[in-house]
Amino acid sequence: MKNITRRGALALGAGAAAMLAGCGGKFMTYDGPAVTRVIIHKSGRQMYLLNGQTALKACPVQLGFTAHGPKRFEGDGRTPEGRYFIDRRNPNSAFYLSIGIDYPNAFDRAYAESLGKRPGGDIFIHGWGEKKRGSRDWTAGCVAVTNKEMRHVYAMVRNGTPVDIYA
């Protein structure tokens, strides 16, 4: 067995620490310009994180399993359309990480009531979770991005940020 010198042990320890740091965790820090608005274009399956008029990040999205049209009631499989705000965060999401959208608003509730239905809720921007996902829409009405993208979104977007979702 080869003897390990103190210098060699320190080098091994430093290398292991660097390797672990490179593995990264679930959370990352962000110290760039503030995200002042999130825009989601359902038809283009694209989300943009903006600072003013400057796009800081763009990423493809997957939507509710019945993506065409605005969310109207619980269980319709649609992603809402309109202006909402980020109102909560879930670091322990079943879908990796998630940030909540304050759906339903007063209009959504009134519309669903006029149909004799419930508007639903728990709409999030979230990761894919543990399963591999294809290119098809699959959520119950949420906006999904890869786990890697969600790490960035979770770090960059703060509670209170407006979210505009367009058809």
GROMACS .gro file of C-alpha atoms in nm:
model
  167
    1MET     CA    1   0.000   0.000   0.000
    2LYS     CA    2   0.130   0.338  -0.093
    3ASN     CA    3   0.180   0.589   0.187
    4ILE     CA    4  -0.028   0.904   0.156
    5THR     CA    5   0.149   1.221   0.253
    6ARG     CA    6  -0.022   1.510   0.423
    7ARG     CA    7   0.005   1.712   0.101
    8GLY     CA    8  -0.149   1.424  -0.095
    9ALA     CA    9  -0.434   1.390   0.153
   10LEU     CA   10  -0.505   1.763   0.133
   11ALA     CA   11  -0.502   1.747  -0.247
   12LEU     CA   12  -0.745   1.451  -0.242
   13GLY     CA   13  -0.973   1.635   0.001
   14ALA     CA   14  -0.969   1.952  -0.209
   15GLY     CA   15  -1.038   1.752  -0.524
   16ALA     CA   16  -1.330   1.571  -0.363
   17ALA     CA   17  -1.474   1.900  -0.236
   18ALA     CA   18  -1.444   2.054  -0.582
   19MET     CA   19  -1.610   1.751  -0.737
   20LEU     CA   20  -1.901   1.767  -0.492
   21ALA     CA   21  -1.942   2.139  -0.548
   22GLY     CA   22  -1.954   2.072  -0.920
   23CYS     CA   23  -2.231   1.817  -0.874
   24GLY     CA   24  -2.457   2.100  -0.769
   25GLY     CA   25  -2.764   2.065  -0.559
   26LYS     CA   26  -3.123   2.135  -0.621
   27PHE     CA   27  -3.085   2.504  -0.539
   28MET     CA   28  -2.872   2.767  -0.703
   29THR     CA   29  -2.817   3.134  -0.640
   30TYR     CA   30  -2.883   3.415  -0.884
   31ASP     CA   31  -2.738   3.763  -0.857
   32GLY     CA   32  -2.822   3.906  -1.199
   33PRO     CA   33  -3.088   4.160  -1.295
   34ALA     CA   34  -3.428   4.113  -1.132
   35VAL     CA   35  -3.697   3.928  -1.326
   36THR     CA   36  -3.973   4.188  -1.352
   37ARG     CA   37  -4.216   3.980  -1.559
   38VAL     CA   38  -4.271   3.626  -1.684
   39ILE     CA   39  -4.436   3.579  -2.023
   40ILE     CA   40  -4.569   3.243  -2.140
   41HIS     CA   41  -4.680   3.195  -2.501
   42LYS     CA   42  -4.891   2.880  -2.505
   43SER     CA   43  -4.906   2.850  -2.885
   44GLY     CA   44  -4.527   2.874  -2.914
   45ARG     CA   45  -4.469   2.659  -2.601
   46GLN     CA   46  -4.218   2.917  -2.480
   47MET     CA   47  -4.157   3.103  -2.152
   48TYR     CA   48  -3.953   3.423  -2.116
   49LEU     CA   49  -3.812   3.572  -1.798
   50LEU     CA   50  -3.782   3.946  -1.854
   51ASN     CA   51  -3.612   4.242  -1.692
   52GLY     CA   52  -3.806   4.533  -1.841
   53GLN     CA   53  -3.804   4.458  -2.214
   54THR     CA   54  -3.488   4.243  -2.201
   55ALA     CA   55  -3.524   3.866  -2.207
   56LEU     CA   56  -3.293   3.719  -1.944
   57LYS     CA   57  -3.394   3.360  -2.014
   58ALA     CA   58  -3.614   3.170  -2.257
   59CYS     CA   59  -3.712   2.807  -2.228
   60PRO     CA   60  -3.957   2.565  -2.388
   61VAL     CA   61  -4.261   2.464  -2.183
   62GLN     CA   62  -4.518   2.189  -2.167
   63LEU     CA   63  -4.875   2.272  -2.071
   64GLY     CA   64  -5.202   2.117  -1.961
   65PHE     CA   65  -5.307   1.804  -2.147
   66THR     CA   66  -5.585   2.006  -2.318
   67ALA     CA   67  -5.372   2.310  -2.393
   68HIS     CA   68  -5.601   2.490  -2.640
   69GLY     CA   69  -5.811   2.761  -2.477
   70PRO     CA   70  -5.806   2.918  -2.132
   71LYS     CA   71  -5.862   2.725  -1.810
   72ARG     CA   72  -6.231   2.752  -1.720
   73PHE     CA   73  -6.293   2.496  -1.446
   74GLU     CA   74  -6.136   2.226  -1.235
   75GLY     CA   75  -6.032   1.918  -1.431
   76ASP     CA   76  -6.045   2.070  -1.781
   77GLY     CA   77  -5.670   2.009  -1.832
   78ARG     CA   78  -5.611   2.361  -1.958
   79THR     CA   79  -5.348   2.615  -1.863
   80PRO     CA   80  -5.491   2.956  -1.761
   81GLU     CA   81  -5.460   3.265  -1.980
   82GLY     CA   82  -5.432   3.619  -1.848
   83ARG     CA   83  -5.237   3.809  -1.585
   84TYR     CA   84  -5.143   3.635  -1.263
   85PHE     CA   85  -4.872   3.670  -1.000
   86ILE     CA   86  -4.621   3.434  -0.840
   87ASP     CA   87  -4.756   3.385  -0.488
   88ARG     CA   88  -4.574   3.087  -0.334
   89ARG     CA   89  -4.280   2.850  -0.365
   90ASN     CA   90  -4.252   2.476  -0.306
   91PRO     CA   91  -3.896   2.348  -0.259
   92ASN     CA   92  -4.036   1.997  -0.191
   93SER     CA   93  -4.258   1.968  -0.498
   94ALA     CA   94  -4.335   1.626  -0.643
   95PHE     CA   95  -4.223   1.794  -0.966
   96TYR     CA   96  -3.873   1.887  -0.845
   97LEU     CA   97  -3.922   2.258  -0.762
   98SER     CA   98  -4.227   2.477  -0.821
   99ILE     CA   99  -4.349   2.834  -0.799
  100GLY     CA  100  -4.721   2.900  -0.761
  101ILE     CA  101  -4.939   3.116  -0.984
  102ASP     CA  102  -5.230   3.287  -0.806
  103TYR     CA  103  -5.498   3.128  -1.028
  104PRO     CA  104  -5.797   3.159  -0.991
  105ASN     CA  105  -5.851   3.534  -0.989
  106ALA     CA  106  -6.193   3.699  -0.938
  107PHE     CA  107  -6.280   3.669  -1.310
  108ASP     CA  108  -6.188   3.299  -1.316
  109ARG     CA  109  -6.400   3.227  -1.007
  110ALA     CA  110  -6.702   3.419  -1.143
  111TYR     CA  111  -6.682   3.247  -1.481
  112ALA     CA  112  -6.662   2.898  -1.329
  113GLU     CA  113  -6.952   2.981  -1.093
  114SER     CA  114  -7.162   3.094  -1.390
  115LEU     CA  115  -7.118   2.742  -1.531
  116GLY     CA  116  -7.200   2.585  -1.195
  117LYS     CA  117  -6.844   2.455  -1.163
  118ARG     CA  118  -6.536   2.507  -0.948
  119PRO     CA  119  -6.245   2.700  -1.105
  120GLY     CA  120  -5.976   2.465  -0.972
  121GLY     CA  121  -5.642   2.587  -0.843
  122ASP     CA  122  -5.288   2.480  -0.757
  123ILE     CA  123  -5.145   2.605  -1.084
  124PHE     CA  124  -4.764   2.610  -1.081
  125ILE     CA  125  -4.460   2.655  -1.296
  126HIS     CA  126  -4.271   2.336  -1.212
  127GLY     CA  127  -4.009   2.087  -1.319
  128TRP     CA  128  -4.065   1.743  -1.466
  129GLY     CA  129  -4.005   1.553  -1.145
  130GLU     CA  130  -3.858   1.203  -1.157
  131LYS     CA  131  -4.018   1.085  -1.482
  132LYS     CA  132  -3.877   1.138  -1.829
  133ARG     CA  133  -4.118   1.349  -2.032
  134GLY     CA  134  -4.153   1.368  -2.406
  135SER     CA  135  -4.252   1.671  -2.609
  136ARG     CA  136  -4.627   1.638  -2.546
  137ASP     CA  137  -4.834   1.843  -2.303
  138TRP     CA  138  -4.907   1.640  -1.992
  139THR     CA  139  -4.982   1.856  -1.687
  140ALA     CA  140  -5.323   1.911  -1.526
  141GLY     CA  141  -5.298   2.281  -1.622
  142CYS     CA  142  -4.955   2.380  -1.496
  143VAL     CA  143  -4.653   2.501  -1.693
  144ALA     CA  144  -4.367   2.249  -1.693
  145VAL     CA  145  -3.999   2.291  -1.778
  146THR     CA  146  -3.709   2.049  -1.739
  147ASN     CA  147  -3.567   2.014  -1.389
  148LYS     CA  148  -3.247   2.184  -1.507
  149GLU     CA  149  -3.445   2.484  -1.634
  150MET     CA  150  -3.655   2.488  -1.317
  151ARG     CA  151  -3.343   2.533  -1.104
  152HIS     CA  152  -3.282   2.861  -1.288
  153VAL     CA  153  -3.647   2.972  -1.282
  154TYR     CA  154  -3.676   2.900  -0.909
  155ALA     CA  155  -3.361   3.103  -0.837
  156MET     CA  156  -3.450   3.394  -1.065
  157VAL     CA  157  -3.824   3.454  -1.015
  158ARG     CA  158  -3.945   3.608  -0.688
  159ASN     CA  159  -4.286   3.607  -0.525
  160GLY     CA  160  -4.498   3.898  -0.651
  161THR     CA  161  -4.362   3.877  -1.008
  162PRO     CA  162  -4.637   3.923  -1.269
  163VAL     CA  163  -4.699   3.631  -1.506
  164ASP     CA  164  -4.871   3.698  -1.837
  165ILE     CA  165  -5.000   3.387  -2.011
  166TYR     CA  166  -5.106   3.430  -2.373
  167ALA     CA  167  -5.285   3.191  -2.610
   0.00000   0.00000   0.00000
